[in-house]
Coordinates of C-alpha atoms in Angstrom, one line a residue:
M221 CA -27.9 5.5 12.5
R222 CA -24.0 5.8 13.4
H223 CA -21.9 7.7 11.3
V224 CA -18.4 7.4 10.2
V225 CA -15.8 9.9 8.9
F226 CA -13.2 8.9 6.5
L227 CA -10.1 11.3 6.2
L228 CA -8.6 10.9 3.0
E229 CA -5.9 12.9 1.3
R230 CA -6.9 12.8 -2.8
D231 CA -8.6 14.9 -5.2
L232 CA -12.2 14.5 -5.4
G233 CA -11.6 13.7 -9.4
T234 CA -9.7 10.9 -8.6
L235 CA -11.9 9.2 -5.6
F236 CA -13.6 6.8 -8.1
I237 CA -10.4 4.8 -8.6
D238 CA -9.6 4.6 -4.8
R239 CA -11.4 1.4 -4.6
R240 CA -10.1 0.3 -0.9
V241 CA -11.6 3.5 0.5
L242 CA -15.1 2.9 -1.7
N243 CA -15.2 -0.6 -0.7
Q244 CA -14.7 0.0 2.8
A245 CA -17.2 3.1 2.8
R246 CA -19.8 0.7 1.1
T247 CA -19.3 -2.3 3.6
F248 CA -20.3 0.4 6.5
V249 CA -23.4 1.3 4.6
R250 CA -24.5 -2.2 4.3
C251 CA -23.8 -2.7 7.9
G252 CA -26.2 0.1 8.3
W253 CA -23.7 3.4 8.7
A254 CA -24.2 6.6 7.1
V255 CA -20.6 7.3 5.9
T256 CA -18.9 10.9 5.1
I257 CA -15.7 11.1 3.1
L258 CA -13.8 14.4 4.0
L259 CA -11.0 15.6 1.2
P260 CA -9.0 18.5 1.1
T261 CA -9.6 21.2 -1.8
Y262 CA -8.0 24.2 -2.4
G263 CA -11.1 26.0 -3.9
P264 CA -13.1 28.9 -3.1
E265 CA -16.2 26.7 -2.4
D266 CA -17.3 24.0 0.1
I267 CA -18.4 21.1 -1.6
A268 CA -21.0 18.7 -0.2
L269 CA -22.7 15.7 -2.4
A270 CA -23.9 12.2 -2.3
Y271 CA -21.3 10.3 -4.1
E272 CA -23.9 7.3 -3.9
D273 CA -26.2 5.7 -2.1
G274 CA -25.3 6.2 1.9
V275 CA -21.7 7.8 1.2
R276 CA -21.4 11.7 1.1
V277 CA -18.4 13.7 0.5
R278 CA -17.7 16.7 2.1
A279 CA -14.3 19.4 1.0
F280 CA -14.4 22.4 3.0
S281 CA -12.7 25.5 0.8
Q282 CA -9.0 26.7 1.5
S283 CA -7.8 29.7 0.3
K284 CA -4.0 28.0 -0.1
T285 CA -2.1 24.8 0.8
P286 CA -2.1 24.6 4.6
L287 CA 1.4 25.0 6.2
E288 CA 3.5 21.9 6.5
K289 CA 4.8 21.4 10.0
T290 CA 1.7 23.0 12.0
F291 CA 1.2 19.9 13.9
I292 CA 4.8 20.2 15.4
S293 CA 3.4 22.9 17.7
E294 CA 2.4 20.2 20.1
L295 CA 5.7 18.5 20.3
T296 CA 8.0 21.8 20.5
G297 CA 5.5 24.1 22.5
I298 CA 5.8 26.8 19.4
P299 CA 2.6 28.2 18.6
N300 CA 1.2 27.4 15.0
R301 CA 1.2 31.0 14.0
L302 CA 4.9 31.2 14.7
I303 CA 6.3 28.2 12.8
G304 CA 5.1 29.1 9.5
N305 CA 6.6 26.8 6.7
S306 CA 9.8 24.9 5.6
T307 CA 11.2 28.3 4.2
A308 CA 9.9 30.7 6.9
L309 CA 10.6 29.0 10.5
A310 CA 10.4 30.8 13.8
A311 CA 13.1 31.5 15.7
G312 CA 14.5 28.4 17.7
F313 CA 12.0 26.1 15.8
E314 CA 15.2 24.0 14.2
P315 CA 16.9 23.7 17.6
R316 CA 14.0 23.2 19.6
L317 CA 12.8 20.1 17.3
S318 CA 16.0 18.5 17.2
Q319 CA 15.9 18.7 20.9
V320 CA 12.4 16.9 21.0
A321 CA 13.4 14.4 18.4
A322 CA 16.7 13.4 20.7
G323 CA 15.0 11.6 23.3
W324 CA 13.0 9.2 21.2
P325 CA 14.3 5.9 20.1
A326 CA 15.0 5.8 16.5
P327 CA 12.4 3.9 14.2
G328 CA 12.9 0.1 14.9
L329 CA 12.7 -0.9 11.0
D330 CA 16.2 0.6 10.9
R331 CA 17.4 -2.3 13.0
M332 CA 14.6 -4.7 11.6
V333 CA 15.3 -4.3 7.8
P334 CA 18.9 -4.5 6.7
F335 CA 19.4 -3.3 3.2
E336 CA 22.1 -5.6 2.4
F337 CA 19.7 -8.6 3.0
F338 CA 17.5 -7.4 0.1
D339 CA 20.1 -6.1 -2.3
I340 CA 19.3 -2.7 -1.9
D341 CA 21.5 -0.2 -3.4
P342 CA 21.2 3.0 -1.2
V343 CA 22.0 5.5 -4.5
A344 CA 19.4 3.7 -6.6
Y345 CA 17.0 3.6 -3.6
Q346 CA 17.3 7.5 -3.2
K347 CA 17.1 8.1 -6.7
N348 CA 13.9 6.2 -6.7
S349 CA 12.4 7.9 -3.8
T350 CA 10.1 10.6 -3.4
H351 CA 11.9 13.5 -1.6
F352 CA 9.1 15.8 -0.2
S353 CA 9.5 16.6 3.4
I354 CA 8.5 13.9 5.5
F355 CA 6.1 16.3 7.3
R356 CA 4.0 16.9 4.4
L357 CA 2.5 13.4 5.5
Y358 CA 0.4 15.4 8.0
M359 CA 0.1 18.9 6.3
Q360 CA -3.8 18.4 6.7
T361 CA -3.7 17.8 10.2
D362 CA -5.1 21.2 11.4
Y363 CA -7.9 21.2 8.4
Y364 CA -9.1 18.0 9.6
C365 CA -9.5 19.1 13.2
R366 CA -11.2 22.2 12.5
H367 CA -13.8 20.5 10.4
V368 CA -14.8 16.8 11.8
P369 CA -16.5 17.8 14.7
T370 CA -19.2 19.7 12.7
L371 CA -19.9 16.5 11.0
K372 CA -20.5 14.8 14.3
P373 CA -19.0 11.4 13.6
D374 CA -19.6 8.2 15.9
L375 CA -16.1 7.3 14.5
I376 CA -13.4 8.4 12.6
W377 CA -11.9 5.9 9.8
V378 CA -8.3 7.3 8.9
A379 CA -8.2 5.9 5.5
D380 CA -4.3 6.6 5.1
H381 CA -1.5 7.7 7.4
H382 CA -2.0 11.5 6.3
G383 CA -5.0 12.1 9.0
C384 CA -3.4 9.9 11.9
R385 CA -2.1 12.9 13.9
A386 CA -5.6 14.5 13.6
A387 CA -7.5 11.6 14.6
W388 CA -5.2 11.6 17.7
R389 CA -5.8 15.0 18.3
L390 CA -9.6 14.3 17.9
R391 CA -9.9 11.9 20.2
R392 CA -7.9 13.5 22.9
D393 CA -10.0 16.8 22.4
H394 CA -13.4 15.4 21.6
G395 CA -13.4 11.8 22.6
I396 CA -14.0 10.4 18.9
P397 CA -12.9 7.1 18.6
Y398 CA -10.9 6.0 15.3
V399 CA -9.4 3.1 13.4
L400 CA -6.1 3.6 11.7
D401 CA -5.9 1.7 8.3
F402 CA -2.2 2.1 7.2
H403 CA -1.9 1.0 3.5
E404 CA 2.1 0.0 4.3
V405 CA 5.0 0.8 6.2
H406 CA 6.5 3.9 5.0
W407 CA 8.3 5.3 8.0
G408 CA 11.5 3.2 7.6
Q409 CA 12.7 5.2 4.6
D410 CA 16.1 5.2 5.0
F411 CA 17.2 8.1 3.0
K412 CA 15.0 10.7 5.1
P413 CA 16.8 12.6 7.6
V414 CA 16.8 10.7 11.2
R415 CA 15.2 13.6 12.6
E416 CA 12.2 13.2 10.5
R417 CA 11.8 9.5 10.6
T418 CA 12.4 9.6 14.2
I419 CA 9.3 12.1 14.8
V420 CA 7.3 10.0 12.3
H421 CA 8.0 7.1 14.2
K422 CA 6.9 9.0 17.5
V423 CA 3.7 10.3 15.9
E424 CA 2.6 7.2 14.3
A425 CA 3.2 4.7 17.5
E426 CA 1.0 7.3 19.3
A427 CA -1.6 7.1 16.8
C428 CA -1.4 3.2 16.7
R429 CA -1.5 3.0 20.7
S430 CA -4.5 5.3 20.9
A431 CA -6.7 4.1 18.1
L432 CA -9.6 1.6 18.5
A433 CA -8.3 -0.4 16.1
V434 CA -5.5 -0.8 13.6
T435 CA -5.6 -2.3 10.0
T436 CA -3.3 -2.5 7.3
V437 CA -3.0 -4.3 3.9
S438 CA -0.5 -7.7 4.5
E439 CA 0.6 -10.2 7.2
L440 CA 3.9 -8.7 6.6
C441 CA 3.0 -5.3 7.5
A442 CA 0.8 -6.2 10.5
E443 CA 3.8 -7.8 11.8
L444 CA 6.4 -5.3 11.2
L445 CA 3.8 -2.5 12.6
A446 CA 3.4 -4.6 16.0
L447 CA 7.0 -5.2 16.2
D448 CA 8.1 -1.6 15.4
F449 CA 5.5 -0.2 17.8
G450 CA 5.3 -2.7 20.5
L451 CA 1.8 -3.6 20.1
A452 CA 0.4 -6.7 22.2
R453 CA -1.9 -7.8 19.0
L454 CA -1.6 -8.2 15.3
P455 CA -3.2 -5.5 13.4
I456 CA -6.2 -6.5 11.5
V457 CA -5.3 -7.4 7.7
L458 CA -7.6 -6.4 5.5
N459 CA -6.3 -6.5 1.7
N460 CA -7.1 -4.4 -0.8
V461 CA -9.4 -7.0 -2.7
P462 CA -11.7 -6.1 -5.3
A463 CA -15.9 -5.9 -5.3
F464 CA -16.3 -6.1 -8.9
A465 CA -18.7 -8.5 -10.6
P466 CA -17.1 -11.9 -12.2
V467 CA -15.8 -11.6 -15.6
S468 CA -14.7 -14.2 -17.8
F469 CA -11.6 -14.5 -19.7
E470 CA -13.3 -14.7 -23.1
A471 CA -15.5 -11.4 -21.8
G472 CA -12.7 -9.6 -21.3
R473 CA -10.7 -10.8 -24.6
G474 CA -13.6 -9.1 -26.4
R475 CA -12.9 -6.1 -24.8
L476 CA -9.4 -5.9 -25.5
A477 CA -10.4 -7.0 -29.2
A478 CA -12.7 -4.3 -29.3
Q479 CA -10.3 -1.7 -27.8
F480 CA -7.0 -2.6 -29.4
G481 CA -7.8 -5.2 -32.0
I482 CA -6.1 -8.0 -30.1
S483 CA -6.5 -11.3 -31.6
E484 CA -7.5 -14.5 -29.9
R485 CA -4.1 -15.9 -31.0
D486 CA -2.1 -13.3 -29.2
R487 CA -0.5 -13.2 -25.8
V488 CA -1.6 -10.2 -23.8
V489 CA 0.4 -9.0 -20.5
I490 CA -1.0 -6.1 -18.4
F491 CA 0.3 -3.7 -16.1
H492 CA -2.4 -1.6 -14.1
G493 CA -2.5 1.2 -11.9
G494 CA -0.1 4.0 -11.1
L495 CA 2.5 4.7 -13.8
G496 CA 5.4 6.3 -12.3
A497 CA 8.4 6.5 -14.6
R498 CA 10.8 5.4 -12.0
R499 CA 9.3 3.5 -9.3
R500 CA 7.1 1.2 -11.6
N501 CA 10.3 0.2 -13.5
I502 CA 8.7 0.9 -16.9
E503 CA 11.9 2.7 -18.8
P504 CA 13.5 -0.8 -19.2
L505 CA 10.4 -2.5 -20.0
L506 CA 9.7 -0.3 -22.8
E507 CA 13.4 -0.8 -24.0
A508 CA 13.2 -4.2 -24.0
Q509 CA 10.0 -4.3 -26.0
A510 CA 11.0 -1.9 -28.5
A511 CA 14.3 -4.1 -29.1
S512 CA 13.0 -7.3 -29.0
A513 CA 9.4 -6.9 -29.7
P514 CA 8.2 -10.8 -29.3
E515 CA 5.8 -11.2 -32.2
G516 CA 2.1 -11.8 -30.8
L517 CA 3.2 -10.4 -27.5
H518 CA 1.3 -7.1 -26.3
L519 CA 1.9 -4.9 -23.3
V520 CA -1.4 -3.3 -22.2
F521 CA -0.8 0.0 -19.6
L522 CA -4.0 0.8 -17.9
G523 CA -3.7 3.8 -15.7
N524 CA -2.1 7.1 -15.4
G525 CA 1.1 8.7 -14.3
S526 CA 4.5 10.0 -15.7
A527 CA 5.7 7.5 -17.6
E528 CA 2.3 7.8 -20.1
P529 CA 3.7 10.2 -22.6
A530 CA 6.7 7.4 -22.9
I531 CA 4.1 4.6 -23.1
R532 CA 2.2 6.4 -25.4
D533 CA 5.2 6.9 -27.9
A534 CA 6.6 3.3 -27.4
G535 CA 7.6 0.1 -30.0
P536 CA 5.7 -2.1 -31.6
R537 CA 2.2 -3.8 -29.6
V538 CA 2.7 -1.5 -26.8
L539 CA -0.8 -0.1 -25.9
F540 CA -2.3 2.4 -23.5
H541 CA -5.3 3.4 -21.5
P542 CA -6.3 5.7 -19.0
M543 CA -7.2 4.3 -15.9
V544 CA -11.1 3.3 -15.3
D545 CA -13.2 2.5 -12.5
Q546 CA -12.8 -1.2 -11.1
Q547 CA -15.5 -3.2 -12.9
A548 CA -14.4 -1.8 -16.3
M549 CA -10.8 -2.4 -14.9
A550 CA -11.8 -6.2 -14.4
E551 CA -12.8 -6.7 -17.9
F552 CA -9.0 -5.5 -19.2
V553 CA -7.4 -7.8 -16.5
A554 CA -9.6 -11.0 -17.0
G555 CA -9.0 -10.6 -21.0
S556 CA -5.1 -10.5 -20.5
D557 CA -2.7 -13.7 -20.3
Y558 CA -0.5 -12.6 -17.5
V559 CA -0.6 -9.8 -14.5
L560 CA 2.8 -7.7 -14.5
F561 CA 4.4 -6.7 -11.2
P562 CA 7.9 -4.9 -12.7
Y563 CA 8.2 -2.7 -9.6
V564 CA 11.7 -1.4 -8.6
G565 CA 12.0 -3.1 -5.2
M566 CA 11.7 -0.4 -2.2
V567 CA 12.0 -0.8 1.6
P568 CA 9.7 -0.9 2.8
N569 CA 6.6 0.0 0.7
Y570 CA 6.9 -2.0 -2.4
R571 CA 8.5 -5.3 -1.1
F572 CA 6.5 -5.8 1.8
S573 CA 2.9 -4.6 0.8
S574 CA 0.5 -6.9 -1.5
G575 CA -0.7 -4.6 -4.1
N576 CA -4.0 -4.3 -5.8
K577 CA -3.2 -6.3 -8.6
L578 CA -2.2 -9.6 -6.8
F579 CA -6.0 -9.8 -5.7
D580 CA -7.5 -8.7 -9.0
A581 CA -5.3 -11.6 -10.5
I582 CA -6.5 -13.9 -7.8
V583 CA -10.0 -13.2 -8.4
L584 CA -10.1 -13.2 -12.1
R585 CA -7.8 -16.3 -12.4
R586 CA -5.1 -14.5 -14.1
P587 CA -1.4 -15.7 -13.8
M588 CA 1.2 -13.3 -12.5
I589 CA 4.8 -12.2 -13.7
V590 CA 6.6 -10.6 -10.7
T591 CA 9.9 -9.4 -9.8
T592 CA 11.8 -11.4 -7.5
E593 CA 12.4 -7.9 -5.5
L594 CA 8.6 -8.0 -4.3
D595 CA 9.3 -10.2 -1.4
D596 CA 5.8 -10.6 0.0
T597 CA 3.8 -11.1 -3.3
C598 CA 6.7 -13.7 -4.6
L599 CA 5.8 -15.4 -1.2
T600 CA 2.4 -15.8 -2.1
I601 CA 2.8 -16.6 -5.6
E602 CA 5.4 -19.5 -4.8
D603 CA 3.0 -20.7 -2.1
H604 CA 0.5 -21.1 -4.4
G605 CA 1.7 -21.6 -7.5
I606 CA 0.0 -19.0 -9.5
G607 CA 2.5 -17.2 -11.4
W608 CA 6.3 -17.0 -11.8
T609 CA 9.1 -14.6 -10.3
T610 CA 12.0 -13.4 -12.3
P611 CA 14.7 -10.8 -12.1
M612 CA 14.0 -7.8 -13.8
T613 CA 16.9 -5.2 -13.0
G614 CA 17.7 -4.0 -16.5
V615 CA 16.6 -4.5 -20.2
A616 CA 18.2 -8.0 -20.4
D617 CA 16.2 -9.1 -17.6
M618 CA 13.1 -7.7 -19.1
T619 CA 13.9 -9.4 -22.6
R620 CA 14.3 -12.7 -21.1
W621 CA 11.0 -13.0 -19.5
L622 CA 9.4 -11.3 -22.4
A623 CA 10.5 -14.0 -24.7
R624 CA 9.1 -16.3 -22.2
A625 CA 5.8 -14.8 -21.8
A626 CA 5.6 -14.9 -25.8
T627 CA 6.2 -18.4 -26.2
G628 CA 6.3 -20.3 -23.1
P629 CA 3.2 -22.2 -21.8
A630 CA 0.1 -20.0 -20.5
T631 CA -1.1 -22.3 -18.3
W632 CA 0.4 -25.2 -15.7
P633 CA -0.8 -28.1 -13.9
G634 CA -2.4 -27.2 -10.5
L635 CA -3.0 -23.6 -11.5
A636 CA -6.8 -23.7 -11.1
E637 CA -6.4 -25.4 -7.7
G638 CA -3.7 -22.8 -6.8
F639 CA -6.2 -20.1 -7.5
A640 CA -8.9 -21.6 -5.5
R641 CA -6.3 -21.7 -2.5
A642 CA -5.3 -18.4 -2.8
E643 CA -8.7 -17.0 -3.3
T644 CA -9.9 -19.0 -0.1
A645 CA -6.9 -17.7 1.9
L646 CA -6.9 -13.9 0.8
G647 CA -9.7 -13.4 -1.5
P648 CA -12.9 -10.8 -1.1
A649 CA -14.8 -12.9 1.2
V650 CA -12.3 -13.0 3.9
T651 CA -11.3 -9.1 3.9
F652 CA -15.0 -8.2 3.9
G653 CA -15.9 -10.7 6.5
R654 CA -13.1 -9.4 8.9
L655 CA -14.4 -5.7 8.0
E656 CA -17.9 -6.6 8.9
R657 CA -16.7 -8.5 12.3
L658 CA -14.8 -5.0 12.9
I659 CA -17.9 -2.8 12.3
A660 CA -20.0 -5.2 14.5
D661 CA -17.3 -5.2 17.3
I662 CA -16.9 -1.6 17.1
E663 CA -20.7 -1.0 17.3
R664 CA -20.8 -3.1 20.6
A665 CA -17.8 -1.0 21.9
L666 CA -19.4 2.1 21.1
G667 CA -23.1 0.9 22.5
A668 CA -21.2 0.1 25.8
G669 CA -20.9 3.4 27.4
P670 CA -17.7 6.0 26.9
P671 CA -15.3 4.7 24.1
P672 CA -12.9 2.2 25.2
A673 CA -9.2 2.3 24.8
R674 CA -9.5 -0.3 22.1
A675 CA -12.0 -2.4 20.5
T676 CA -11.9 -6.3 21.2
I677 CA -10.9 -7.6 17.9
D678 CA -7.6 -7.5 18.4
G679 CA -6.3 -10.1 16.3
E680 CA -3.9 -13.0 17.3
P681 CA -0.3 -12.1 19.3
A682 CA 2.5 -10.4 17.5
R683 CA 4.8 -13.2 15.9
P684 CA 7.0 -12.6 13.0
R685 CA 5.9 -15.6 11.1
R686 CA 5.8 -13.8 7.8
Y687 CA 9.0 -11.8 7.9
R688 CA 10.9 -14.9 9.0
R689 CA 9.9 -16.7 6.0
I690 CA 10.7 -13.3 3.9
L691 CA 14.3 -13.4 5.4
E692 CA 14.3 -17.4 4.8
R693 CA 13.2 -16.9 1.2
R694 CA 16.2 -13.9 1.0
R695 CA 18.5 -16.6 2.2
D696 CA 17.6 -19.3 0.1
L697 CA 18.2 -17.2 -3.0
A698 CA 21.7 -15.9 -1.5
L699 CA 22.6 -19.6 -1.2
A700 CA 21.4 -20.6 -4.9
A701 CA 23.6 -17.6 -6.1
G702 CA 26.5 -19.0 -4.5
R703 CA 26.7 -16.1 -1.5
L704 CA 27.5 -17.8 1.4
G705 CA 28.5 -15.1 3.3
L706 CA 25.5 -13.2 2.9
A707 CA 23.3 -16.2 3.6
A708 CA 25.3 -16.8 6.8
R709 CA 24.5 -13.3 8.1
I710 CA 20.9 -13.7 7.4
E711 CA 20.9 -16.8 9.2
R712 CA 22.7 -15.2 11.9
F713 CA 19.9 -12.2 11.9
V714 CA 17.0 -14.6 12.1
A715 CA 18.6 -16.7 14.8
D716 CA 19.3 -13.6 16.8
R717 CA 16.3 -11.5 16.2
L718 CA 13.6 -13.9 15.2
P719 CA 14.3 -17.2 17.0
G720 CA 12.3 -20.3 15.7
R721 CA 12.2 -22.6 12.7
T722 CA 15.4 -21.6 10.3
G723 CA 15.4 -24.7 8.2
P724 CA 15.7 -24.5 4.1
R725 CA 12.4 -23.7 2.4
R726 CA 12.3 -25.2 -1.3
C727 CA 11.2 -22.3 -3.6
R728 CA 8.6 -23.1 -6.5
E729 CA 8.9 -22.3 -10.0
H730 CA 6.9 -22.7 -13.0

């Protein structure tokens, strides 16, 4: 039996909500593999437990949080023991690091994603961003490298970007092949120092080019990864789809009635996921609900995060429940009238990734309300006619769509057909089928002798189709708003950087 080790930067207590990792691990088990999920822990004892059939969890004791920059020793030549952490650097560390970074190209996304095209305010962007050093992305590198060989894997699955440097090193030193599963395109964070972004670009480009295969969460992320790193083929798109049993609207509404006392006549808008106070744009939504409180409209928040106290103390018909496993979550979503995407638009994470909520709503046939800032999700909604998009930049915008959700039509002609098309194109059968084919291809590659540089399932050639459509959509929005100068600049950018069709596209709204 072959053995795959997942590298995951997550606490054991929250593993149950990471449905992407668990669904991928279960797919490996169905294909006859044993799975170990390697987590970090700062407790005094090792953890070794059977999480479920075929899936074990290991966590090796660490006395303290690992040093942030130890992986940089390979780049600078300064030994790990002399580097220290960000407040106790070895003499010569900063100049050496700057010298190393100076020879590398800047991240391609700095040129590929102009802020002005997406109406990004750099000040607001920085305010709504996490300011941890980008070196923290790899702070578990030495931990993974020390313990993975003792688990004797046939394959490493890098379940998020934190483990990519460790996997690259383990392949170099031990010949263990790996798959790099990028959740999002995060290295284009322009508010980070250019040196840090350049180093991340170098580290992750090397990791992608040495991987057996690269996967990601959306067509758009796949295109940008390939374009930025110069990959010959698109990464494999594994959407973050659910694996819950079907739940009817009636059964879901019964759960909401029992949990919150919501009547059959009322409308429900649900937000489920991480409840970060700033990035998730929750404060103006709560203000709008408190000020207008449309009769018969309930806002349900299902999750955990820093906005939880404000939600608990919010105005009329604002309801809260902690995050649950994916099957129970499906009951809450199935009983709702709309699934909400209110995020603050970030470049590139939120705008260019397709969140869990999209695929939950598709499988459960629940219409969506999406902020116009989430370009990738908006394009899917508009293509299939399975929701509506609206600005959500402040309390006034929130108030308008709350009134529409409370009084407007909850369904429309073609909705069922749109959901059927969306599931055929994006649903669980597509993602799990691709993953099973990838696993089979890996098995063939591993059985053919020494691990090859890449598996044969490389996908199609890299072409910026989705990104071109996103830019065309942005151009059309600028034209509709009378911003002719911006529309012209986008038109020139598409023609110069992404040659191909640039004709107008009619946007759909219901």
